[in-house]
CSV table of C-alpha atoms in Angstrom, one decimal:
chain,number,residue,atom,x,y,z
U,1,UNK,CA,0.0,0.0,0.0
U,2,UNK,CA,1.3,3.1,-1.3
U,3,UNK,CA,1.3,6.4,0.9
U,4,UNK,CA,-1.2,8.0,-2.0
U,5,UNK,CA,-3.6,5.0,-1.9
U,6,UNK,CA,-3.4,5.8,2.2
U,7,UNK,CA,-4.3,9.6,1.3
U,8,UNK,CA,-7.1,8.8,-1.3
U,9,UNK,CA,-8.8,6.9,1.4
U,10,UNK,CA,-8.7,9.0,4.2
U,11,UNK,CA,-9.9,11.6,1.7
U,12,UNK,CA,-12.6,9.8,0.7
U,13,UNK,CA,-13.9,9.0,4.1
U,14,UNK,CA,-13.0,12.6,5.2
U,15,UNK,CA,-15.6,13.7,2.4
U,16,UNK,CA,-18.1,11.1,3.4
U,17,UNK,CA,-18.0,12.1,6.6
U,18,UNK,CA,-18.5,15.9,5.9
U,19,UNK,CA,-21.5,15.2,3.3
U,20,UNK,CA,-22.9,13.0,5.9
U,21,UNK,CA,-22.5,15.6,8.5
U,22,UNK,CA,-23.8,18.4,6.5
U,23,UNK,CA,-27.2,16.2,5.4
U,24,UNK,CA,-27.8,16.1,9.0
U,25,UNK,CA,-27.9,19.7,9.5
U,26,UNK,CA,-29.9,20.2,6.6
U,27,UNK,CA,-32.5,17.4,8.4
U,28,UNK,CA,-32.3,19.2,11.8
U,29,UNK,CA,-33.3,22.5,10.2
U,30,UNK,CA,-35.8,21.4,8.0
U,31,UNK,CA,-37.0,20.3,11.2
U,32,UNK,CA,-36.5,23.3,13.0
U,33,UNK,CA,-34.1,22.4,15.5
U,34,UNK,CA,-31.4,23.6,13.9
């Protein structure tokens, strides 16, 4: 495993993460929580 595969993947789940995180907010303030 090459240091750039390493990188792609934590990028990867680093954007999943964020777009996962940000769909939540979106939810909560539809809701009006947020």
């Amino acid at each position: 495993m090459t240091s750039a595969t390493l990188h792609s993947d934590a990028t990867r789940q680093q954007a999943e993460a964020w777009r996962r995180q940000t769909s939540l907010r979106r939810f909560y303030t539809a809701l009006g929580v947020g």
